[in-house]
Coordinates of C-alpha atoms in Angstrom, one line a residue:
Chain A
X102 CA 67.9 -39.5 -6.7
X103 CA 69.6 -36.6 -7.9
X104 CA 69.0 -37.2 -11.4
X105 CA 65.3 -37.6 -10.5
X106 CA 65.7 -33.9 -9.3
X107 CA 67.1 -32.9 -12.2
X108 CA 65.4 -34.5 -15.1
X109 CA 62.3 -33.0 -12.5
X110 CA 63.4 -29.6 -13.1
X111 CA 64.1 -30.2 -16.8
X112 CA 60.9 -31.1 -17.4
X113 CA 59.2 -28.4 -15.0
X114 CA 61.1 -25.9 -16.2
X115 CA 59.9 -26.5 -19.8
X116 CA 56.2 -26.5 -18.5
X117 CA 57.2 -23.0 -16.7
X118 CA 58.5 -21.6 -19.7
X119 CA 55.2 -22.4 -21.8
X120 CA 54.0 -19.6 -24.4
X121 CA 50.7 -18.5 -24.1
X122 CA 49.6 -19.8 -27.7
X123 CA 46.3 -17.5 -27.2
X124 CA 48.8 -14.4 -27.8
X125 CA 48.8 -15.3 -31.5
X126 CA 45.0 -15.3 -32.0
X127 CA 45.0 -11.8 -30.2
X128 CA 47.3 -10.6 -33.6
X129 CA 45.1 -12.6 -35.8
X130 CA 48.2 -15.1 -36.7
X131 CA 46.5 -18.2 -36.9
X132 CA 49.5 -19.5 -38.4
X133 CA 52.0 -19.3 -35.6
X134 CA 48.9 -20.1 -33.2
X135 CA 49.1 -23.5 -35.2
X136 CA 52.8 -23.3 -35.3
X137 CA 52.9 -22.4 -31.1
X138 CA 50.5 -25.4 -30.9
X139 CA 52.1 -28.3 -32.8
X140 CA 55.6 -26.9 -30.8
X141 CA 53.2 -27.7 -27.3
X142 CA 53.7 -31.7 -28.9
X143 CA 57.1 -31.5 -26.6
X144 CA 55.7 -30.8 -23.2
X145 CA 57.1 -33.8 -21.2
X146 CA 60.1 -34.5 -22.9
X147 CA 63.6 -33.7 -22.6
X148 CA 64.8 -31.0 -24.9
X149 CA 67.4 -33.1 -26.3
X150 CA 65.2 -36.2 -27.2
X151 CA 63.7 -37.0 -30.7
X152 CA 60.5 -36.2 -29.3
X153 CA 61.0 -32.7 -28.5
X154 CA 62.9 -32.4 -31.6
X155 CA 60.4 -34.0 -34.3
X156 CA 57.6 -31.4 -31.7
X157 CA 59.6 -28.3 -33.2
X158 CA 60.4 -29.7 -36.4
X159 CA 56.1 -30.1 -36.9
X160 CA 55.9 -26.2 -35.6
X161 CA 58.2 -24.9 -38.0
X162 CA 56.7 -27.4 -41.1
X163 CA 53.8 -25.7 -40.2
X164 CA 54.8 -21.7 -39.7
X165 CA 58.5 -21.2 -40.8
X166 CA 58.4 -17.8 -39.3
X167 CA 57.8 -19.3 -35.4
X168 CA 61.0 -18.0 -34.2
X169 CA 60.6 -19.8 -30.9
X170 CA 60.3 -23.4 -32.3
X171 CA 63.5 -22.4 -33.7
X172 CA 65.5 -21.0 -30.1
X173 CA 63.9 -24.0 -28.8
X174 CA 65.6 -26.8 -31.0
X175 CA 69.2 -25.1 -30.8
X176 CA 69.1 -25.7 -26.8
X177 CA 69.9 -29.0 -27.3
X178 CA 72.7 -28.2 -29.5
X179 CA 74.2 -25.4 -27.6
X180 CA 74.6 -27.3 -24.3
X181 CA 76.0 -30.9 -26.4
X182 CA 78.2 -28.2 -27.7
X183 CA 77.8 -28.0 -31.2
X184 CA 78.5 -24.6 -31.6
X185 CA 77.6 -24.9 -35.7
X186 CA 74.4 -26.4 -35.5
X187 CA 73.1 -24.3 -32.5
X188 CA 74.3 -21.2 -34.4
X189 CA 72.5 -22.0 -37.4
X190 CA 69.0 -22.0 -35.4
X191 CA 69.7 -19.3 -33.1
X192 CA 70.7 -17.2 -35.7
X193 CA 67.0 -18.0 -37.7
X194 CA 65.5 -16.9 -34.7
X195 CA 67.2 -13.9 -34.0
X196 CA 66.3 -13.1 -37.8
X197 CA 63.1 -13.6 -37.2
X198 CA 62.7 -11.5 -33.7
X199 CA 65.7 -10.0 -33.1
X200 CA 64.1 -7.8 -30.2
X201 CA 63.2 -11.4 -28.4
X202 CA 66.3 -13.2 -29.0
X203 CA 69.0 -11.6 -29.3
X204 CA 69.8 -11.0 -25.3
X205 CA 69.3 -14.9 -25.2
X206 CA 72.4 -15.9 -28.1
X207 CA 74.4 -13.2 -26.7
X208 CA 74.5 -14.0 -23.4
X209 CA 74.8 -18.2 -24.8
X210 CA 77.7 -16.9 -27.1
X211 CA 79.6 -16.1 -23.7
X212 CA 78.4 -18.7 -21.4
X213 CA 79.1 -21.7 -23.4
X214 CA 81.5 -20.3 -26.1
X215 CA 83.2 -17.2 -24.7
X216 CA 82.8 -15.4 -27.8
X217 CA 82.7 -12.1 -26.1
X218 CA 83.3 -9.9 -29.1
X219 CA 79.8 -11.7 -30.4
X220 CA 78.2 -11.2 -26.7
X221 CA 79.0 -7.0 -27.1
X222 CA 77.5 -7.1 -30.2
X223 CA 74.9 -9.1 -29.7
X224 CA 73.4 -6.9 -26.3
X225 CA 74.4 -3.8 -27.7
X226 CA 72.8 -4.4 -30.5
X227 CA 69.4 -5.4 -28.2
X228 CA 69.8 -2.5 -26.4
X229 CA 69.8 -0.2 -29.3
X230 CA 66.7 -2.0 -30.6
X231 CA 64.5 -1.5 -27.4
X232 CA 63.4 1.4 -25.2
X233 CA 62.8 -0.9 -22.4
X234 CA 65.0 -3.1 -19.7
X235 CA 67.2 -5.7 -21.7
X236 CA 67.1 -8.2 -19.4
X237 CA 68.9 -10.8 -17.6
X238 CA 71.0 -14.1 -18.5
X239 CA 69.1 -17.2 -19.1
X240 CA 70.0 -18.7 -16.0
X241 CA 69.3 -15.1 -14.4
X242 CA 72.2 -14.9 -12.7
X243 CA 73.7 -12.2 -14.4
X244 CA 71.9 -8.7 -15.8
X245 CA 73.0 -8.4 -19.2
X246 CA 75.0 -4.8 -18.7
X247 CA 76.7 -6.9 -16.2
X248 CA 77.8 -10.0 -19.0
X249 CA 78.7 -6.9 -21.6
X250 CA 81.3 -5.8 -18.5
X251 CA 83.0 -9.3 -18.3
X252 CA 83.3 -9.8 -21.8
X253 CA 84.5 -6.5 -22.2
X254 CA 87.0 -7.5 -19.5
X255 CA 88.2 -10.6 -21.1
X256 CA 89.1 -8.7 -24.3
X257 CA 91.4 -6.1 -22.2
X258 CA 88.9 -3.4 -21.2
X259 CA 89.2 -2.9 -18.0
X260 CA 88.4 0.6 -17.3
X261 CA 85.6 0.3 -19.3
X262 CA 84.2 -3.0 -17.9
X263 CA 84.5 -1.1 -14.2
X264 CA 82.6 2.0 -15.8
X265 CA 79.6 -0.1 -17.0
X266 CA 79.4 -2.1 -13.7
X267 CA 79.3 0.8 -11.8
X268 CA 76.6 2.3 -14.2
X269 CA 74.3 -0.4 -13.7
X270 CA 74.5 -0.8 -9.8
X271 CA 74.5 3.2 -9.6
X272 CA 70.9 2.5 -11.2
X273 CA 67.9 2.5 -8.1
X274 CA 66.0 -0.5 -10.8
X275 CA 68.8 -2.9 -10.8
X276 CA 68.4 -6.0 -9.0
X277 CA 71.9 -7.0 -7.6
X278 CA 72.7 -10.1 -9.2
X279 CA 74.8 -13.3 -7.5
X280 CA 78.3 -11.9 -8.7
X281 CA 78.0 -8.4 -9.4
X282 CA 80.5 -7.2 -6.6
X283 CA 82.8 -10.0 -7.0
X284 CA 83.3 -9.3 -11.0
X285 CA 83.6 -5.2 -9.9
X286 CA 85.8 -6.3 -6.8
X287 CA 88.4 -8.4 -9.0
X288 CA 88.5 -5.6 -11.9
X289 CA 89.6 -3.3 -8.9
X290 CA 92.3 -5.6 -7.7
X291 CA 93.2 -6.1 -11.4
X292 CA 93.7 -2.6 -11.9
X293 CA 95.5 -1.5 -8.6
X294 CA 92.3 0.4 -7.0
X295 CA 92.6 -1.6 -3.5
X296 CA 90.4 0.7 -1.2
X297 CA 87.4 0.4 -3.9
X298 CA 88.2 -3.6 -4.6
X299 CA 88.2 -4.0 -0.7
X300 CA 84.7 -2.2 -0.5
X301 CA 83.2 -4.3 -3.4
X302 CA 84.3 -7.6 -2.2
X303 CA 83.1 -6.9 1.4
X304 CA 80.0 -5.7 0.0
X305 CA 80.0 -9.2 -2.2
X306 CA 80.5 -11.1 1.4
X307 CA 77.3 -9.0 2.7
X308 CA 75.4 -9.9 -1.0
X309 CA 76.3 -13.8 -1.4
X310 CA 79.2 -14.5 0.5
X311 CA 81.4 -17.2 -1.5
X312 CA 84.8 -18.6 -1.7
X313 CA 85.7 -16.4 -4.2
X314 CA 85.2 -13.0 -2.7
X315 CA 87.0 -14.2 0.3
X316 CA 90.3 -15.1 -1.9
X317 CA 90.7 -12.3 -3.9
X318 CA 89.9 -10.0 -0.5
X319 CA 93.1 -12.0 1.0
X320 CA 94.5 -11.1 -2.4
X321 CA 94.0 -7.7 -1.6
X322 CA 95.1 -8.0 2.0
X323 CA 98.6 -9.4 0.9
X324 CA 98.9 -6.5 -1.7
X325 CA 97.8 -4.0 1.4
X326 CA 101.1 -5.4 3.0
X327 CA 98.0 -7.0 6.0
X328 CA 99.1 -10.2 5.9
X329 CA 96.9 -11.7 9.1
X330 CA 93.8 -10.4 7.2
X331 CA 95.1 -12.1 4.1
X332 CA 95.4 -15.7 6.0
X333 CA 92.4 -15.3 7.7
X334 CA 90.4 -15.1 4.2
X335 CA 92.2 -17.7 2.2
X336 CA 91.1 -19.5 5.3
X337 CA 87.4 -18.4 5.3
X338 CA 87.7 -19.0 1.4
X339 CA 88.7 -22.7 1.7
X340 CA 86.0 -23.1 4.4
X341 CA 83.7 -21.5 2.1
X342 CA 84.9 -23.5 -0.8
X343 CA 84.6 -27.1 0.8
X344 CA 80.9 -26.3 2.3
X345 CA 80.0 -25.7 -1.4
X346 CA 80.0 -21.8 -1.5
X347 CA 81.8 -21.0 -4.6
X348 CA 81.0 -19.8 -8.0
X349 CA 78.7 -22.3 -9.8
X350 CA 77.2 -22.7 -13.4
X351 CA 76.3 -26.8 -14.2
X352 CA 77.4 -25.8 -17.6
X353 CA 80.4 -23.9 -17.8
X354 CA 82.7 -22.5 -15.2
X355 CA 82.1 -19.0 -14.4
X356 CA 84.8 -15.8 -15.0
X357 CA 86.3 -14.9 -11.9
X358 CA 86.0 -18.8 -10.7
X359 CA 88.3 -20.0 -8.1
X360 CA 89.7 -23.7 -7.8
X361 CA 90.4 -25.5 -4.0
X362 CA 93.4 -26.1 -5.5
X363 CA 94.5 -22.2 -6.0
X364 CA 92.9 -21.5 -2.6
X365 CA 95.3 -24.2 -1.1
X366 CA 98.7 -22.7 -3.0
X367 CA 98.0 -19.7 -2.4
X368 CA 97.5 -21.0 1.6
X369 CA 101.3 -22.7 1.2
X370 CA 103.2 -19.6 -0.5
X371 CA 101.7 -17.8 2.6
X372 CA 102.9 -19.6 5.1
X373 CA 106.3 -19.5 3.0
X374 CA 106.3 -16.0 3.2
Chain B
X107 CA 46.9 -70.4 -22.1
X108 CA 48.8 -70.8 -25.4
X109 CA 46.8 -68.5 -27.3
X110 CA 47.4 -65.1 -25.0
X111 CA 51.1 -66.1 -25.0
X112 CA 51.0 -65.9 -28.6
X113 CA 49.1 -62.6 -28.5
X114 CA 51.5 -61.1 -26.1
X115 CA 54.3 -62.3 -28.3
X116 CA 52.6 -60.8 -31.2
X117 CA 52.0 -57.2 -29.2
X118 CA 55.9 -56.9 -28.3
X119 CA 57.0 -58.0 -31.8
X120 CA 54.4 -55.3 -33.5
X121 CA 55.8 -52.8 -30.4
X122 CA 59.2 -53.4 -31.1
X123 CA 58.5 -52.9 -35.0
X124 CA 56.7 -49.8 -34.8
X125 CA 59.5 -48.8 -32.4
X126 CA 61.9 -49.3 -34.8
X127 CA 60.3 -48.2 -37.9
X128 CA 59.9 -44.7 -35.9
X129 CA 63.5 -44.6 -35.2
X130 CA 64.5 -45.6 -38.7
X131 CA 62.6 -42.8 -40.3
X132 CA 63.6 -40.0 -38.0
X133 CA 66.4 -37.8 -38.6
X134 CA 67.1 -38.0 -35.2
X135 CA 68.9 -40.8 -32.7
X136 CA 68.0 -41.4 -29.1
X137 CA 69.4 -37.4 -28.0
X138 CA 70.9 -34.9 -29.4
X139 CA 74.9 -35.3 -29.2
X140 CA 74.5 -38.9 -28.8
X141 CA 77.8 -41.1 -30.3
X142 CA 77.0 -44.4 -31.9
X143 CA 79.8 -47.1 -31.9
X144 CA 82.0 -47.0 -34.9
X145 CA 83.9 -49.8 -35.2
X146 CA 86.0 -48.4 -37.7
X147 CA 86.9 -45.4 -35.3
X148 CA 86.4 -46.7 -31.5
X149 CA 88.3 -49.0 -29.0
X150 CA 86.8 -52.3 -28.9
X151 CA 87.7 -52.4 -25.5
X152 CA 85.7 -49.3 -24.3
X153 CA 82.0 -50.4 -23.5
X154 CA 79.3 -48.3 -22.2
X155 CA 77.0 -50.4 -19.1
X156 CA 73.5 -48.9 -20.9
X157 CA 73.2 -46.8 -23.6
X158 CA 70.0 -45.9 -23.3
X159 CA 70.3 -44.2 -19.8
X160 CA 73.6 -42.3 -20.8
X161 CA 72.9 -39.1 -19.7
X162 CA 74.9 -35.3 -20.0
X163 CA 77.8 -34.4 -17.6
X164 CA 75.5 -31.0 -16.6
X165 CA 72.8 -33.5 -15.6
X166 CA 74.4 -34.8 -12.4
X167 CA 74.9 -30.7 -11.2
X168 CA 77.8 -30.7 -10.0
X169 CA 80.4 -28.9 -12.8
X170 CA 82.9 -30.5 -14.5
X171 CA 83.0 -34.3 -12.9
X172 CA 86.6 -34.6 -13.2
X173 CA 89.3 -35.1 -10.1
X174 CA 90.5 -31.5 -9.4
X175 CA 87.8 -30.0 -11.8
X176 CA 88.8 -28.1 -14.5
X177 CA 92.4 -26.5 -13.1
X178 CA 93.2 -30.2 -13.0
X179 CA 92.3 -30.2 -16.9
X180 CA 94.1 -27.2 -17.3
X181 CA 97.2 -27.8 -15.9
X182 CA 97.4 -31.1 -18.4
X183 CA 97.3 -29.2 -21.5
X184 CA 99.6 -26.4 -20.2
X185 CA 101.9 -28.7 -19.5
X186 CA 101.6 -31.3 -22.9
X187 CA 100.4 -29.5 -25.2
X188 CA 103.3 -27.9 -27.1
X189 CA 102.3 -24.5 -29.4
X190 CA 105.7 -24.2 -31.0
X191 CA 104.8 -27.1 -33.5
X192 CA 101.4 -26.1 -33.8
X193 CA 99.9 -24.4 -36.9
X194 CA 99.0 -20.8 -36.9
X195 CA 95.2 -21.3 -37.0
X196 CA 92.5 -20.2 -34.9
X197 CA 88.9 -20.9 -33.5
X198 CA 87.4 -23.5 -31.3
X199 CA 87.6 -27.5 -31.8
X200 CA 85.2 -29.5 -30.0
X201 CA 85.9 -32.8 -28.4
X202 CA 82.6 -35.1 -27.7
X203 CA 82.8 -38.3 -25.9
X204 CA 81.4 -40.4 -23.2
X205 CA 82.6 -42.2 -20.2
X206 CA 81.4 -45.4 -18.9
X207 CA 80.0 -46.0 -15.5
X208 CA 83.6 -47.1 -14.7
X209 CA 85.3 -43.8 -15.3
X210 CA 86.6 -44.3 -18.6
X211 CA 86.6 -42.4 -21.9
X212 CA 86.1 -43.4 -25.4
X213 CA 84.2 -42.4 -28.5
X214 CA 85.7 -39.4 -29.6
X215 CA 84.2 -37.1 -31.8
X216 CA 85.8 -33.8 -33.3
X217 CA 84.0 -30.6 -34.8
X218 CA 85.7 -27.5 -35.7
X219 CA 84.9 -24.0 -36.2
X220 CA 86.6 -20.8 -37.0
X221 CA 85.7 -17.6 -35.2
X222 CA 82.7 -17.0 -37.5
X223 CA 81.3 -20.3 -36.6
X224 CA 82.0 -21.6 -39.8
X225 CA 82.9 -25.1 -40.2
X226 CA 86.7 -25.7 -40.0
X227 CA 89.4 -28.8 -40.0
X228 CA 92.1 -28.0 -37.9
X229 CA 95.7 -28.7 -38.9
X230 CA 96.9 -32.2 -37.6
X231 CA 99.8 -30.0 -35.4
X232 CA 96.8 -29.3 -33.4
X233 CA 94.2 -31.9 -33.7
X234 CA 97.0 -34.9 -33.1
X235 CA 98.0 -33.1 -30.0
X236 CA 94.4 -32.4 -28.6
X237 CA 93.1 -35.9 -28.9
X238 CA 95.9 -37.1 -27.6
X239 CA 95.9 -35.1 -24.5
X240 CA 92.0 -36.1 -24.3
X241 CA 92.4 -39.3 -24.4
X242 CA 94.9 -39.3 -21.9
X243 CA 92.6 -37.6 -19.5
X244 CA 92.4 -40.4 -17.0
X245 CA 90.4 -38.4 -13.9
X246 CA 87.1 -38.8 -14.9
X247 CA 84.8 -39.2 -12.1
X248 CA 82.4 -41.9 -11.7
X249 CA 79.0 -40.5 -11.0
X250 CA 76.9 -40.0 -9.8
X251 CA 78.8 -42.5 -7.1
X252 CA 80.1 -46.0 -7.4
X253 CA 77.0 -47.6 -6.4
X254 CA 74.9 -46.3 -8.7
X255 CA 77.4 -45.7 -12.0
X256 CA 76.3 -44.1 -15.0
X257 CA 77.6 -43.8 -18.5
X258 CA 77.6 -39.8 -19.7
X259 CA 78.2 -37.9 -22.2
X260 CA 81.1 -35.4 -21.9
X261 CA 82.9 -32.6 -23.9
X262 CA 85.6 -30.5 -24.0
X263 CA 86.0 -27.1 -26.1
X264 CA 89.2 -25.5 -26.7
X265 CA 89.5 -21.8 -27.9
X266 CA 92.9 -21.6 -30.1
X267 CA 94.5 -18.5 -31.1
X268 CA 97.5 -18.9 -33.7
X269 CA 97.8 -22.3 -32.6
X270 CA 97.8 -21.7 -28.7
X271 CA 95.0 -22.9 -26.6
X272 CA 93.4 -19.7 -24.9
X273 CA 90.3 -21.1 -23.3
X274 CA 89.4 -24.5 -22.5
X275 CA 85.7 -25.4 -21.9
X276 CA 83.0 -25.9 -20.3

């Protein structure tokens, strides 16, 4: 039954995500209207079938400028993980309309590849381009200030990830995404600031109370010297944890991810101690 | 009687023929990512229960279906892998493969890529030792659940820096 939800979504989802062909005709581009057309062929099957593949292949044989049909075709690739095909396409597409796509392969370049030098570049590079709002991830989750942070984390920048994050939720626009306060929170903890990472992980709990937020608060308990308060959330974290509240991406695991295993040794050297 | 049986025979033979003449001229198999036998390459022994309903790990939605999840992966190659003997190269190697509807794994695939996704082959020091590892990997869950088993397709990515693994993924 699940995978009768899923392939449901799948198929949805690619229904949602239809172009508006007519847009072409507006700019007098017949060709790409052609193009965005023929690329409609795939409506109804699964982006990593033939189907959907030969769909795109038609589009671009018929406009080799239709950056979508491109983007499109290097789904497949990016989440089979063939990083050098799904570059290849991507990287036509961005060529094409780098104002459209480039959020979209930086954000893929850390979700699926953690390239996060190639993330940076990529959104900074967007943001540069644009005088408007770059965006969010493709699954949404994250804005993409918010990615830049964590990759700008994972290569060693601490202080600066913190400074972005704080930028963006300082801003009145910004929509507060499912892990904003957790990533902030742990980059706190990480750098010894345990009044501020105690206030952003509460504020997580408030936001979208998970099993992580709860175990890196006990974290910050046990370096507090509180060491009730730091059982009591490894506790509420494992709780958390096997109710299914926890960090989740169906593709990749998430930064800042905790395992039921970690929560449980963590539970053991505290009780040791 | 005899007549529409041979018309019905007829229908499924042209079916199947068109079928197959569509398959044979496309550039494409089944999916994307999809791993035909080998004989020369794969175990004998390792068979899938239906090909044509494998489906992708991500599909079920539930993360990486593997006893222990991924810190269970992680702690295998932290603990086997050994980066003293390991060549000084770096980028990601991708391991593709599937496992059956009984848990198993089997038809292995590599690809390789330095940091500017270029294509690279990785020094034996490291591939030996990864596909060993992988293959050892003997957690994999059955899924959805053992009354309803399914065959899918799984992969693991490692990020290597100077011959130590950095990242594993997804």
């Amino acid at each position: 039954m699940s995978n009768l939800i899923c392939l449901f979504l799948i198929f949805s989802c690619s229904f949602l995500t239809a172009q508006n062909c007519d847009a072409f005709l507006f700019f007098k581009d017949t060709l790409q209207y052609e193009a965005c057309k023929l690329a409609e062929k795939r409506r109804g099957h699964y982006q990593f079938s033939r189907e959907y593949q030969e769909a795109l292949d038609e589009a671009i044989a018929k406009c080799d400028y239709f950056s979508d049909a491109y983007r499109h075709k290097s789904v497949a690739y990016l989440k089979s993980g063939d990083f050098l095909t799904w570059k290849k396409l991507i990287d036509k597409a961005v060529e094409l309309d780098p104002a459209e796509h480039l959020g979209y392969r930086g954000w893929c370049r850390y979700q699926f590849f953690r390239d996060y030098q190639g993330a940076i570049k990529d959104i900074e590079r967007l943001d540069s381009l644009i005088d408007y709002e770059i965006g969010f991830s493709a699954n949404g989750d994250y804005h993409l200030h918010i990615a830049r942070a964590v990759c700008y984390k994972a290569l060693g920048h601490k202080e600066k990830a913190i400074q972005i994050i704080e930028d963006q939720l300082a801003n009145d626009d910004h929509l507060v995404g499912l892990y904003d306060y957790l990533h902030l929170g742990v980059l706190y903890l990480e750098t010894d600031q345990l009044e501020e990472a105690k206030a952003a992980l509460m504020r997580q709990a408030e936001e979208n109370n998970l099993a992580e937020n709860q175990f890196y608060l006990g974290l910050v308990y046990k370096k507090m010297g509180q060491s009730k308060a730091y059982r009591d959330c490894l506790q509420k974290a494992k709780a958390l944890y096997v109710e299914g509240k926890k960090m989740f991406d169906p593709y990749n695991s998430p930064m800042d991810k905790i395992y039921l295993q970690q929560i449980e040794m963590e539970l053991d050297s505290g009780q040791e101690n | 009687m005899m007549k529409r049986t041979f018309l019905f025979a007829g229908l499924i033979f042209l079916t199947t023929a068109c079928l197959k003449e569509r398959s044979e001229n496309s550039a494409y198999l089944r999916w994307v990512g999809d791993i035909e036998q080998d004989s020369q390459l794969d175990d004998p022994d390792f068979k899938v229960c239906s090909e044509k309903n494998a489906i992708q790990y991500f599909n079920f939605s539930e993360g990486l279906p593997y006893v222990g999840e991924k810190y269970a992966i992680e702690k295998e190659f932290e603990e086997q892998y050994d980066s003293s003997v390991a060549a000084m190269e770096s980028g990601l190697v991708r391991i593709r493969f599937m496992v059956n509807c009984e848990g198993k794994s089997g038809r292995f695939r590599i690809l390789g890529m330095n940091f500017n996704y270029e294509e690279k082959q990785f020094d034996d020091s490291i591939m030996q030792q990864l596909i060993t590892i992988t293959r050892s990997l003997g957690g994999w869950k059955v899924m959805p659940n053992e009354k309803y088993p399914k065959d899918y397709y799984q992969y693991l990515i490692f990020k290597i820096q100077d011959g130590q693994i950095i990242e594993i993924l997804p």
